[in-house]
Amino acid sequence: MTVPGPATTRVTASDGVEVAVHRWGAGGEPPPVVLLHGFASSTHGNWARPGVVAALVAAGRQVIGIDARGHGTSDKPHDPRFYGEPAMAGDVRAVADALGLGRYDLAGYSMGAIVALLAAAADRRVRRLVVGGIGAGVVELGGLDTRRVRRDALVAALEAADPATIPDPAAAGFRAFADSAGADRLALAAHARVVHTGPVPLREITATTLVLAGEDDPLAVRPQLLADAIAGARLRLVPGDHLSAVGGPAFVAALVEFLDEPEERAA
């Protein structure tokens, strides 16, 4: 299914940063689905291009994609004080308030999954929650698994004038992805400097939750540990690694199926 281009608006956060909000489909029942993309990506790259948006619209859902600050068509300041996943979680709430959302479903991938966890822990309007591309690192480190990609190496890779000089292979991979996406590397580096490493209040999450991880994702190792830390959460493994899983048909099907389950089954 091909969907028309989104209706795009902008919402201003309390610190003055404007985030782009892309909407597809009509409102009403069931609740809308808010999508949060991964680091160096965008709503288009993470969700629209792989067909996730089309699948959700075909299932009768209104879809709302937020370009995280520093990404996509949102504002891209280069000052680290404007970044961090807690600030991005505040943007989710600001968008929900600006659009007058009641109950809504929330799905995030990688960086967006950390943002989604923080947002869901603070906002009881979140009915169902899907977090993909993350695992034990959330419980053990408080965010993305920096044992795989060190923060200092990622910052250096993003700020390097010549990508050929980057010694860390994992960081070089993120730099190559950012370059291929045409991302603002200095904005990404500003976020990487303050990436979330504190405790995530997983026990505060009341939304029915699905942890969705690629079987070969090095950034989502031991995802059962994360599912066990969230009351009533389920785990679903799908084929793929960190980059390929989210675009695969099994990921899309699992996401749509979970969000479309009757209330009594999802509970």
Coordinates of C-alpha atoms in Angstrom, one line a residue:
M1 CA 0.0 0.0 0.0
T2 CA 1.2 3.5 -0.9
V3 CA 0.2 6.3 1.4
P4 CA 0.0 10.0 0.5
G5 CA 2.6 12.3 1.9
P6 CA 2.1 13.4 5.5
A7 CA 0.5 16.6 6.8
T8 CA 3.5 18.2 8.6
T9 CA 3.3 20.8 11.4
R10 CA 5.8 22.1 14.0
V11 CA 5.5 22.1 17.8
T12 CA 7.6 24.4 19.9
A13 CA 9.1 22.9 23.1
S14 CA 9.5 24.8 26.4
D15 CA 13.1 25.6 25.5
G16 CA 12.2 27.0 22.2
V17 CA 13.3 24.1 20.0
E18 CA 10.8 23.3 17.2
V19 CA 10.2 19.7 16.3
A20 CA 8.5 18.5 13.1
V21 CA 5.4 16.4 13.4
H22 CA 4.2 14.3 10.4
R23 CA 0.7 12.9 10.3
W24 CA -1.0 10.3 8.2
G25 CA -4.6 8.9 8.3
A26 CA -7.7 10.0 10.1
G27 CA -8.4 10.5 13.8
G28 CA -10.9 8.7 15.9
E29 CA -10.8 5.1 17.1
P30 CA -8.5 3.2 17.7
P31 CA -6.1 5.6 19.3
P32 CA -3.3 7.2 17.2
V33 CA 0.2 5.7 17.0
V34 CA 3.1 8.0 17.8
L35 CA 6.4 6.8 16.2
L36 CA 9.9 7.8 17.5
H37 CA 12.9 7.0 15.2
G38 CA 16.5 6.0 16.0
F39 CA 19.7 8.0 16.1
A40 CA 20.8 9.7 12.9
S41 CA 17.5 8.7 11.2
S42 CA 14.1 10.4 10.8
T43 CA 10.5 9.6 10.6
H44 CA 10.8 9.0 6.9
G45 CA 13.9 6.9 7.1
N46 CA 13.0 4.8 10.1
W47 CA 9.2 4.4 9.6
A48 CA 7.8 5.6 6.3
R49 CA 10.4 4.2 3.8
P50 CA 10.4 0.6 5.2
G51 CA 6.6 0.5 5.0
V52 CA 5.7 0.7 8.7
V53 CA 3.6 3.8 8.3
A54 CA 1.7 2.3 5.3
A55 CA 1.0 -0.9 7.3
L56 CA -0.4 1.0 10.2
V57 CA -2.5 3.2 8.0
A58 CA -3.8 0.1 6.2
A59 CA -4.8 -1.2 9.7
G60 CA -6.9 1.9 10.2
R61 CA -4.6 3.8 12.5
Q62 CA -3.7 7.5 12.5
V63 CA 0.1 7.7 12.5
I64 CA 2.0 10.6 14.1
G65 CA 5.8 10.6 13.5
I66 CA 8.0 13.0 15.4
D67 CA 11.4 14.0 14.0
A68 CA 13.6 14.2 17.1
R69 CA 15.4 17.4 17.8
G70 CA 18.6 17.4 15.8
H71 CA 17.1 15.1 13.2
G72 CA 15.0 15.1 10.1
T73 CA 13.3 18.5 9.6
S74 CA 13.3 19.5 13.2
D75 CA 15.6 22.2 14.6
K76 CA 19.2 21.2 14.9
P77 CA 21.1 23.3 17.5
H78 CA 24.7 22.4 18.1
D79 CA 24.7 23.1 21.8
P80 CA 24.5 19.9 23.9
R81 CA 22.3 21.6 26.5
F82 CA 19.3 21.2 24.1
Y83 CA 19.7 17.4 23.8
G84 CA 19.4 14.2 25.7
E85 CA 16.6 11.6 25.7
P86 CA 14.7 13.3 28.6
A87 CA 14.4 16.5 26.5
M88 CA 13.2 14.4 23.6
A89 CA 10.6 12.7 25.9
G90 CA 9.4 16.2 26.9
D91 CA 8.9 16.8 23.2
V92 CA 6.6 13.8 23.0
R93 CA 4.5 15.2 25.7
A94 CA 4.5 18.6 24.1
V95 CA 3.3 17.1 20.8
A96 CA 0.6 15.1 22.6
D97 CA -0.6 18.2 24.4
A98 CA -0.5 20.4 21.2
L99 CA -2.5 17.8 19.2
G100 CA -5.0 17.3 22.0
L101 CA -4.3 13.5 22.2
G102 CA -6.1 11.4 24.7
R103 CA -5.0 7.8 24.9
Y104 CA -2.3 7.0 22.3
D105 CA 0.1 4.2 21.4
L106 CA 3.8 4.8 21.3
A107 CA 6.5 3.0 19.4
G108 CA 10.2 3.8 19.4
Y109 CA 13.3 2.3 17.9
S110 CA 16.9 2.4 19.3
M111 CA 17.3 6.0 20.6
G112 CA 13.6 6.5 20.1
A113 CA 12.9 3.4 22.2
I114 CA 14.8 5.0 25.2
V115 CA 12.8 8.2 24.6
A116 CA 9.6 6.1 24.5
L117 CA 10.4 4.4 27.8
L118 CA 10.9 7.8 29.5
A119 CA 7.8 9.2 28.0
A120 CA 5.6 6.3 28.9
A121 CA 6.9 6.3 32.5
A122 CA 5.7 9.9 32.9
D123 CA 2.5 9.9 30.8
R124 CA -0.4 7.7 31.7
R125 CA -2.1 8.5 28.3
V126 CA 0.2 5.9 26.7
R127 CA -2.0 2.9 26.2
R128 CA 0.4 0.5 24.5
L129 CA 4.2 0.7 24.1
V130 CA 6.5 -0.9 21.6
V131 CA 10.3 -0.6 22.1
G132 CA 12.6 -2.0 19.5
G133 CA 16.4 -2.2 19.0
I134 CA 17.2 -2.2 22.7
G135 CA 17.9 -4.8 25.4
A136 CA 19.8 -5.4 28.6
G137 CA 21.7 -2.1 28.3
V138 CA 18.6 -0.2 29.4
V139 CA 18.5 -2.1 32.7
E140 CA 22.3 -2.4 33.3
L141 CA 23.5 1.0 31.9
G142 CA 20.4 3.2 31.7
G143 CA 20.2 3.6 27.9
L144 CA 21.6 2.4 24.6
D145 CA 24.4 -0.2 25.1
T146 CA 27.5 1.9 25.2
R147 CA 29.6 -1.3 25.6
R148 CA 29.1 -1.7 21.9
V149 CA 29.6 2.0 20.9
R150 CA 31.5 4.2 23.4
R151 CA 30.1 7.7 23.7
D152 CA 33.5 9.4 23.3
A153 CA 34.3 7.3 20.2
L154 CA 30.9 8.2 18.7
V155 CA 31.4 11.9 19.3
A156 CA 34.9 11.8 17.8
A157 CA 33.6 9.9 14.7
L158 CA 30.8 12.4 14.1
E159 CA 33.2 15.4 14.5
A160 CA 36.0 13.9 12.4
A161 CA 36.8 15.9 9.2
D162 CA 37.9 12.7 7.4
P163 CA 35.9 9.5 8.1
A164 CA 38.9 7.5 6.9
T165 CA 40.7 8.5 10.2
I166 CA 38.1 7.0 12.5
P167 CA 39.7 4.0 14.3
D168 CA 36.6 2.6 16.1
P169 CA 34.7 0.3 13.6
A170 CA 31.4 0.6 15.4
A171 CA 31.6 4.4 15.6
A172 CA 32.7 4.5 12.0
G173 CA 29.5 2.6 11.1
F174 CA 27.3 5.2 12.8
R175 CA 29.3 8.0 11.0
A176 CA 28.7 6.2 7.6
F177 CA 25.0 5.9 8.4
A178 CA 24.8 9.6 9.3
D179 CA 26.6 10.6 6.1
S180 CA 24.3 8.4 4.0
A181 CA 21.2 10.0 5.6
G182 CA 22.6 13.5 5.0
A183 CA 22.4 14.2 8.8
D184 CA 23.7 17.2 10.6
R185 CA 26.8 15.6 12.2
L186 CA 27.4 18.4 14.7
A187 CA 23.8 18.2 16.0
L188 CA 24.2 14.5 16.4
A189 CA 27.5 14.9 18.2
A190 CA 25.9 17.4 20.6
H191 CA 23.3 14.7 21.4
A192 CA 25.9 12.0 21.7
R193 CA 27.7 14.1 24.3
V194 CA 24.7 13.9 26.7
V195 CA 23.1 10.6 25.7
H196 CA 21.1 9.2 28.6
T197 CA 23.0 7.0 31.1
G198 CA 20.9 7.3 34.2
P199 CA 18.2 4.9 35.5
V200 CA 15.1 4.6 33.4
P201 CA 12.0 4.3 35.7
L202 CA 10.8 1.1 34.1
R203 CA 8.5 0.3 37.1
E204 CA 6.5 3.4 36.4
I205 CA 5.4 2.2 33.0
T206 CA 1.7 1.2 33.1
A207 CA 1.2 0.7 29.3
T208 CA 0.9 -2.8 27.9
T209 CA 4.4 -3.3 26.5
L210 CA 6.1 -5.3 23.7
V211 CA 9.9 -5.5 23.5
L212 CA 10.8 -6.1 19.8
A213 CA 14.4 -7.1 19.0
G214 CA 16.4 -8.4 16.1
E215 CA 17.9 -11.8 16.7
D216 CA 21.3 -10.6 15.6
D217 CA 21.2 -7.0 17.0
P218 CA 24.4 -6.3 18.9
L219 CA 22.7 -3.2 20.5
A220 CA 19.8 -5.3 21.8
V221 CA 21.5 -8.2 23.6
R222 CA 19.6 -10.2 26.2
P223 CA 16.3 -8.4 25.5
Q224 CA 14.4 -10.7 27.9
L225 CA 16.1 -8.8 30.8
L226 CA 14.4 -5.6 29.6
A227 CA 11.0 -7.3 29.2
D228 CA 11.3 -8.8 32.7
A229 CA 11.9 -5.4 34.2
I230 CA 8.6 -3.9 32.8
A231 CA 5.4 -5.2 34.4
G232 CA 3.6 -7.6 32.1
A233 CA 5.9 -6.9 29.1
R234 CA 6.3 -9.4 26.3
L235 CA 9.3 -10.2 24.1
R236 CA 9.2 -10.9 20.4
L237 CA 12.4 -11.7 18.4
V238 CA 12.5 -11.1 14.7
P239 CA 15.2 -11.8 12.0
G240 CA 17.8 -9.1 11.5
D241 CA 20.5 -6.9 13.1
H242 CA 20.1 -3.3 14.3
L243 CA 19.8 -1.8 10.9
S244 CA 17.9 -4.5 9.0
A245 CA 15.4 -5.7 11.6
V246 CA 13.2 -2.6 11.7
G247 CA 12.6 -2.7 7.9
G248 CA 11.8 -6.5 7.8
P249 CA 8.3 -7.9 7.3
A250 CA 8.4 -9.8 10.6
F251 CA 9.1 -6.6 12.6
V252 CA 6.3 -4.7 10.8
A253 CA 3.8 -7.5 11.3
A254 CA 4.7 -7.9 15.0
L255 CA 4.2 -4.2 15.6
V256 CA 0.9 -4.0 13.8
E257 CA -0.4 -7.2 15.3
F258 CA 0.4 -6.1 18.9
L259 CA -1.1 -2.6 18.5
D260 CA -4.2 -4.1 16.9
E261 CA -4.9 -6.8 19.6
P262 CA -8.2 -6.6 21.5
E263 CA -7.8 -5.0 25.0
E264 CA -8.4 -8.3 26.9
R265 CA -5.7 -10.1 24.9
A266 CA -3.1 -7.4 25.1
A267 CA -3.5 -7.0 28.9

